[in-house]
Amino acid sequence: MAKHSFHISTEWPGLRNDTGTLSSEHFHTKISIPPEMDGPGIGTNPDEMLLGAAATCYIITLAAMLERSHIEKKDLTMTSEGIVEVEKGVITYKEIIHRPILSLGSAASEKDIALSKKLMLKAEQSCMITRALKGNVSVKVDPEIHM
C-alpha cells in the first residue's frame, strides 16, 4: 500500500478576529474568519477551503473519467456551493452542491451524452475528498450538458 503525505503550514499571530497565513509548496494566502461568522473576511477561510477541496477533487476526477471513457469535451466548468447551518451557536457544514457544466463536441452521440451524465454523477462518489466527508456532509451534483 502506497502512502502520500500532504503538508500545510499555518501561522496565527493574533486573536479570533485577526488574520493568519496558510502556505504549502504551491500557494500562500491570508486566512481569517468569514464575515458571515462575524470575522474580518480577509483571504480565505476553512469553509471555502473545504469547498475548494471538494470542488477540485470532483472536477479533476470527472475529467479523468471522461478521458478514460473517450468522451471528447469542449469545455468543463463548475460552480459549487457550500451550505453551513448555525443552530444554537453550533456551526455545522451541512451540504455541498456541485453544478458542473460539460460542453461536448458536435460529434457527440446520444450514447456519449448518457455516459457523460452517468460519469458526472459517479465522479462525486469516486472523489477522495467526498469519501472523507461521507456521513458528515451531504454532497450532491446538479449536472448540465451542452452540445
Coordinates of N, CA and C in Angstrom, one line a residue:
M1 N 0.8 -1.2 0.0 CA 0.0 0.0 0.0 C 0.9 1.2 0.0
A2 N 0.6 2.1 -0.9 CA 1.4 3.4 -1.0 C 0.7 4.4 -0.2
K3 N 1.5 5.2 0.5 CA 1.0 6.3 1.3 C 1.6 7.6 0.8
H4 N 0.8 8.7 0.9 CA 1.3 10.0 0.5 C 1.0 11.0 1.6
S5 N 1.9 11.9 1.8 CA 1.7 13.0 2.8 C 1.5 14.3 2.1
F6 N 0.6 15.1 2.6 CA 0.5 16.5 2.1 C 0.8 17.4 3.3
H7 N 1.4 18.5 3.1 CA 1.8 19.4 4.2 C 1.3 20.8 4.0
I8 N 0.8 21.4 5.0 CA 0.4 22.8 5.1 C 1.0 23.4 6.3
S9 N 1.4 24.7 6.2 CA 1.9 25.5 7.3 C 0.9 26.6 7.6
T10 N 0.6 26.8 8.8 CA -0.3 27.9 9.2 C 0.4 28.8 10.3
E11 N 0.0 30.0 10.3 CA 0.5 30.9 11.3 C -0.7 31.8 11.7
W12 N -0.9 31.9 13.0 CA -2.0 32.8 13.5 C -1.4 33.6 14.7
P13 N -0.9 34.8 14.4 CA -0.3 35.6 15.4 C -1.2 36.3 16.4
G14 N -2.5 36.5 16.0 CA -3.4 37.3 16.8 C -4.5 36.5 17.5
L15 N -5.6 37.2 17.7 CA -6.8 36.7 18.4 C -7.8 36.3 17.3
R16 N -9.0 36.0 17.8 CA -10.1 35.5 16.9 C -10.3 36.3 15.6
N17 N -10.4 37.6 15.7 CA -10.7 38.4 14.5 C -9.5 39.0 13.8
D18 N -8.4 38.3 14.0 CA -7.2 38.8 13.3 C -7.0 37.9 12.0
T19 N -5.9 38.0 11.4 CA -5.6 37.2 10.2 C -4.4 36.4 10.4
G20 N -4.3 35.3 9.7 CA -3.1 34.4 9.7 C -2.7 34.1 8.2
T21 N -1.9 33.2 8.1 CA -1.4 32.7 6.8 C -1.5 31.2 6.7
L22 N -1.7 30.8 5.5 CA -1.8 29.4 5.1 C -0.9 29.2 3.9
S23 N 0.1 28.3 4.0 CA 1.0 28.1 3.0 C 1.3 26.6 2.7
S24 N 1.6 26.3 1.4 CA 2.0 25.0 1.0 C 3.1 25.2 0.0
E25 N 3.6 24.2 -0.6 CA 4.6 24.3 -1.6 C 4.2 25.2 -2.8
H26 N 2.9 25.1 -3.1 CA 2.3 25.7 -4.3 C 1.5 27.0 -4.1
F27 N 1.2 27.3 -2.8 CA 0.4 28.6 -2.6 C 0.6 29.2 -1.3
H28 N 0.3 30.4 -1.1 CA 0.4 31.2 0.1 C -0.8 32.2 0.1
T29 N -1.6 32.1 1.2 CA -2.7 33.0 1.3 C -3.0 33.5 2.7
K30 N -3.7 34.6 2.8 CA -4.1 35.0 4.1 C -5.4 34.2 4.5
I31 N -5.6 34.0 5.8 CA -6.8 33.4 6.3 C -7.4 34.1 7.4
S32 N -8.7 34.1 7.5 CA -9.5 34.7 8.6 C -10.8 34.1 8.7
I33 N -11.6 34.5 9.7 CA -13.0 34.0 9.8 C -13.8 34.8 8.8
P34 N -14.7 34.2 8.1 CA -15.5 34.9 7.1 C -16.5 35.9 7.8
P35 N -16.9 36.9 7.0 CA -17.8 38.0 7.6 C -19.1 37.4 8.0
E36 N -19.6 36.3 7.3 CA -20.8 35.6 7.7 C -20.8 35.1 9.1
M37 N -19.6 34.9 9.7 CA -19.4 34.4 11.0 C -18.8 35.5 11.9
D38 N -19.0 36.7 11.6 CA -18.6 37.9 12.3 C -17.0 38.0 12.4
G39 N -16.4 37.6 11.3 CA -14.9 37.8 11.2 C -14.6 38.9 10.2
P40 N -13.3 39.1 10.0 CA -12.9 40.2 9.1 C -13.0 39.9 7.6
G41 N -13.1 38.6 7.2 CA -13.2 38.2 5.8 C -12.0 38.5 5.0
I42 N -10.8 38.4 5.5 CA -9.6 38.7 4.8 C -9.0 37.3 4.3
G43 N -8.7 37.2 3.0 CA -8.2 36.0 2.5 C -9.3 34.9 2.4
T44 N -8.9 33.7 2.6 CA -9.8 32.6 2.5 C -10.1 32.1 3.9
N45 N -10.9 31.1 4.1 CA -11.3 30.6 5.4 C -11.5 29.1 5.3
P46 N -11.7 28.4 6.4 CA -11.8 27.0 6.4 C -13.0 26.5 5.6
D47 N -14.1 27.2 5.6 CA -15.3 26.8 4.8 C -15.0 26.9 3.3
E48 N -14.4 27.9 2.8 CA -14.0 28.0 1.4 C -13.0 26.9 1.1
M49 N -12.1 26.6 2.0 CA -11.0 25.6 1.7 C -11.6 24.2 1.6
L50 N -12.6 23.9 2.5 CA -13.3 22.6 2.4 C -14.0 22.5 1.1
L51 N -14.8 23.6 0.7 CA -15.5 23.6 -0.5 C -14.5 23.5 -1.7
G52 N -13.4 24.2 -1.6 CA -12.4 24.2 -2.7 C -11.8 22.8 -2.8
A53 N -11.5 22.1 -1.7 CA -11.0 20.7 -1.8 C -12.0 19.8 -2.5
A54 N -13.3 19.9 -2.1 CA -14.3 19.0 -2.7 C -14.5 19.4 -4.2
A55 N -14.5 20.6 -4.5 CA -14.7 21.0 -5.9 C -13.5 20.6 -6.8
T56 N -12.3 20.9 -6.4 CA -11.2 20.5 -7.2 C -11.0 19.0 -7.3
C57 N -11.3 18.2 -6.3 CA -11.3 16.8 -6.3 C -12.3 16.3 -7.3
Y58 N -13.5 16.8 -7.2 CA -14.6 16.4 -8.1 C -14.3 16.7 -9.6
I59 N -13.9 17.9 -9.9 CA -13.7 18.2 -11.3 C -12.5 17.5 -11.9
I60 N -11.5 17.3 -11.1 CA -10.3 16.5 -11.6 C -10.7 15.0 -11.8
T61 N -11.5 14.5 -10.9 CA -11.9 13.1 -11.0 C -12.8 13.0 -12.2
L62 N -13.7 13.9 -12.4 CA -14.6 13.9 -13.6 C -13.8 14.0 -14.9
A63 N -12.9 14.9 -15.0 CA -12.1 15.0 -16.2 C -11.3 13.7 -16.5
A64 N -10.8 13.0 -15.5 CA -10.1 11.8 -15.7 C -11.1 10.7 -16.2
M65 N -12.3 10.6 -15.6 CA -13.3 9.6 -16.0 C -13.7 9.9 -17.4
L66 N -13.9 11.1 -17.8 CA -14.3 11.4 -19.2 C -13.2 11.0 -20.2
E67 N -12.0 11.3 -19.8 CA -10.8 10.9 -20.7 C -10.7 9.4 -20.8
R68 N -10.8 8.7 -19.7 CA -10.8 7.2 -19.8 C -11.9 6.6 -20.6
S69 N -13.0 7.3 -20.7 CA -14.2 6.8 -21.4 C -14.2 7.4 -22.8
H70 N -13.2 8.1 -23.2 CA -13.0 8.6 -24.6 C -14.2 9.6 -25.0
I71 N -14.6 10.4 -24.0 CA -15.6 11.4 -24.2 C -14.9 12.7 -24.6
E72 N -15.2 13.2 -25.8 CA -14.5 14.4 -26.2 C -15.2 15.6 -25.7
K73 N -14.6 16.3 -24.8 CA -15.2 17.5 -24.3 C -14.6 18.8 -24.9
K74 N -15.5 19.8 -25.1 CA -15.0 21.1 -25.5 C -14.7 21.9 -24.3
D75 N -15.5 21.8 -23.2 CA -15.2 22.6 -22.1 C -15.9 22.0 -20.8
L76 N -15.3 22.2 -19.7 CA -15.9 21.8 -18.4 C -15.7 22.9 -17.4
T77 N -16.8 23.4 -16.9 CA -16.7 24.4 -15.8 C -17.6 24.0 -14.7
M78 N -17.5 24.7 -13.6 CA -18.4 24.3 -12.5 C -18.4 25.4 -11.4
T79 N -19.6 25.5 -10.8 CA -19.7 26.3 -9.6 C -20.1 25.3 -8.5
S80 N -19.7 25.6 -7.3 CA -20.0 24.8 -6.2 C -20.5 25.6 -5.0
E81 N -21.4 25.1 -4.2 CA -22.0 25.9 -3.1 C -21.8 25.0 -1.9
G82 N -21.3 25.7 -0.8 CA -21.2 25.0 0.5 C -22.3 25.6 1.4
I83 N -23.1 24.8 2.0 CA -24.2 25.3 2.9 C -23.8 25.0 4.3
V84 N -23.7 26.0 5.1 CA -23.4 25.9 6.6 C -24.6 26.3 7.4
E85 N -24.9 25.6 8.4 CA -26.0 25.9 9.3 C -25.6 26.3 10.7
V86 N -26.2 27.2 11.2 CA -26.0 27.6 12.6 C -27.2 27.4 13.4
E87 N -27.0 26.5 14.4 CA -28.1 26.2 15.3 C -27.7 26.2 16.7
K88 N -28.3 27.0 17.5 CA -27.9 27.2 19.0 C -26.4 27.5 19.1
G89 N -25.9 28.3 18.3 CA -24.5 28.7 18.3 C -23.5 27.7 17.8
V90 N -24.0 26.5 17.3 CA -23.1 25.5 16.8 C -23.2 25.6 15.2
I91 N -22.0 25.8 14.6 CA -21.9 25.9 13.2 C -21.6 24.5 12.6
T92 N -22.4 24.1 11.6 CA -22.2 22.8 11.0 C -22.2 22.9 9.5
Y93 N -21.2 22.3 8.9 CA -21.2 22.2 7.4 C -22.1 21.1 7.0
K94 N -23.2 21.5 6.3 CA -24.3 20.5 6.1 C -24.2 19.9 4.7
E95 N -24.0 20.8 3.6 CA -24.1 20.3 2.3 C -23.2 21.0 1.3
I96 N -22.8 20.2 0.3 CA -22.0 20.8 -0.8 C -22.8 20.4 -2.1
I97 N -23.0 21.4 -3.0 CA -23.7 21.1 -4.2 C -22.7 21.5 -5.4
H98 N -22.4 20.6 -6.2 CA -21.6 20.9 -7.4 C -22.5 21.1 -8.6
R99 N -22.2 22.1 -9.4 CA -23.0 22.3 -10.6 C -22.1 22.3 -11.8
P100 N -21.7 21.1 -12.3 CA -20.8 21.1 -13.4 C -21.5 21.4 -14.7
I101 N -20.9 22.0 -15.6 CA -21.4 22.3 -17.0 C -20.4 21.7 -18.0
L102 N -20.8 20.7 -18.7 CA -20.0 20.0 -19.6 C -20.4 20.3 -21.0
S103 N -19.5 20.8 -21.9 CA -19.8 21.1 -23.3 C -19.1 20.0 -24.1
L104 N -20.0 19.3 -24.9 CA -19.4 18.2 -25.7 C -19.3 18.7 -27.2
G105 N -18.5 18.0 -27.9 CA -18.3 18.4 -29.3 C -19.5 18.0 -30.1
S106 N -19.7 18.6 -31.3 CA -20.9 18.4 -32.1 C -21.0 17.0 -32.6
A107 N -19.9 16.2 -32.5 CA -20.0 14.8 -33.0 C -20.4 13.9 -31.9
A108 N -20.8 14.4 -30.7 CA -21.2 13.5 -29.6 C -22.5 12.8 -29.9
S109 N -22.5 11.5 -29.6 CA -23.7 10.7 -29.8 C -24.6 10.7 -28.6
E110 N -25.8 10.2 -28.7 CA -26.7 10.0 -27.6 C -26.1 9.2 -26.5
K111 N -25.3 8.2 -27.0 CA -24.6 7.3 -26.0 C -23.5 8.1 -25.3
D112 N -22.8 9.0 -25.9 CA -21.8 9.8 -25.3 C -22.5 10.7 -24.2
I113 N -23.7 11.3 -24.6 CA -24.4 12.2 -23.6 C -24.8 11.4 -22.4
A114 N -25.4 10.2 -22.6 CA -25.9 9.4 -21.5 C -24.7 9.0 -20.6
L115 N -23.6 8.5 -21.2 CA -22.4 8.1 -20.4 C -21.8 9.3 -19.7
S116 N -21.8 10.5 -20.3 CA -21.3 11.7 -19.7 C -22.1 12.0 -18.4
K117 N -23.4 12.0 -18.5 CA -24.3 12.3 -17.4 C -24.0 11.3 -16.2
K118 N -23.9 10.0 -16.6 CA -23.6 8.9 -15.6 C -22.3 9.2 -14.9
L119 N -21.3 9.6 -15.7 CA -19.9 9.9 -15.1 C -20.0 11.2 -14.2
M120 N -20.8 12.1 -14.6 CA -20.9 13.4 -13.8 C -21.5 13.1 -12.4
L121 N -22.3 12.1 -12.3 CA -22.9 11.7 -11.0 C -21.9 10.7 -10.3
K122 N -21.2 9.8 -11.1 CA -20.3 8.9 -10.5 C -19.0 9.5 -9.9
A123 N -18.6 10.6 -10.5 CA -17.4 11.3 -10.1 C -17.4 11.7 -8.7
E124 N -18.6 12.1 -8.2 CA -18.8 12.6 -6.8 C -18.5 11.4 -5.9
Q125 N -19.0 10.2 -6.2 CA -18.7 9.0 -5.4 C -17.3 8.6 -5.4
S126 N -16.6 8.9 -6.5 CA -15.2 8.4 -6.6 C -14.2 9.4 -6.1
C127 N -14.6 10.6 -5.8 CA -13.6 11.6 -5.3 C -13.2 11.3 -3.8
M128 N -11.9 11.3 -3.6 CA -11.3 11.0 -2.3 C -11.9 12.0 -1.2
I129 N -12.0 13.2 -1.5 CA -12.5 14.2 -0.5 C -13.9 13.9 -0.2
T130 N -14.8 13.7 -1.2 CA -16.2 13.3 -0.9 C -16.3 12.1 0.0
R131 N -15.4 11.1 -0.3 CA -15.4 9.9 0.6 C -15.0 10.2 2.0
A132 N -14.1 11.2 2.2 CA -13.7 11.6 3.5 C -14.8 12.3 4.3
L133 N -15.7 13.0 3.5 CA -16.7 13.7 4.1 C -18.0 12.9 4.4
K134 N -18.0 11.7 3.8 CA -19.2 10.9 3.8 C -19.7 10.6 5.3
G135 N -21.0 10.8 5.5 CA -21.6 10.6 6.8 C -21.6 11.9 7.6
N136 N -20.9 12.9 7.1 CA -20.9 14.2 7.8 C -21.5 15.4 7.0
V137 N -21.1 15.4 5.7 CA -21.6 16.4 4.8 C -22.2 15.8 3.6
S138 N -23.4 16.2 3.3 CA -24.1 15.7 2.1 C -23.5 16.4 0.8
V139 N -23.1 15.6 -0.2 CA -22.6 16.1 -1.4 C -23.5 15.7 -2.6
K140 N -24.0 16.7 -3.3 CA -24.9 16.5 -4.4 C -24.3 17.1 -5.7
V141 N -24.8 16.5 -6.8 CA -24.3 17.0 -8.1 C -25.6 17.4 -8.9
D142 N -25.6 18.6 -9.5 CA -26.6 19.0 -10.4 C -26.0 19.3 -11.8
P143 N -25.9 18.2 -12.6 CA -25.1 18.3 -13.9 C -25.9 19.0 -15.0
E144 N -25.1 19.6 -15.9 CA -25.7 20.2 -17.1 C -24.8 19.8 -18.3
I145 N -25.4 19.4 -19.4 CA -24.6 19.1 -20.6 C -25.1 19.9 -21.8
H146 N -24.1 20.5 -22.5 CA -24.4 21.3 -23.6 C -23.7 20.7 -24.9
M147 N -24.3 20.9 -26.0 CA -23.7 20.5 -27.3 C -23.1 21.7 -28.0

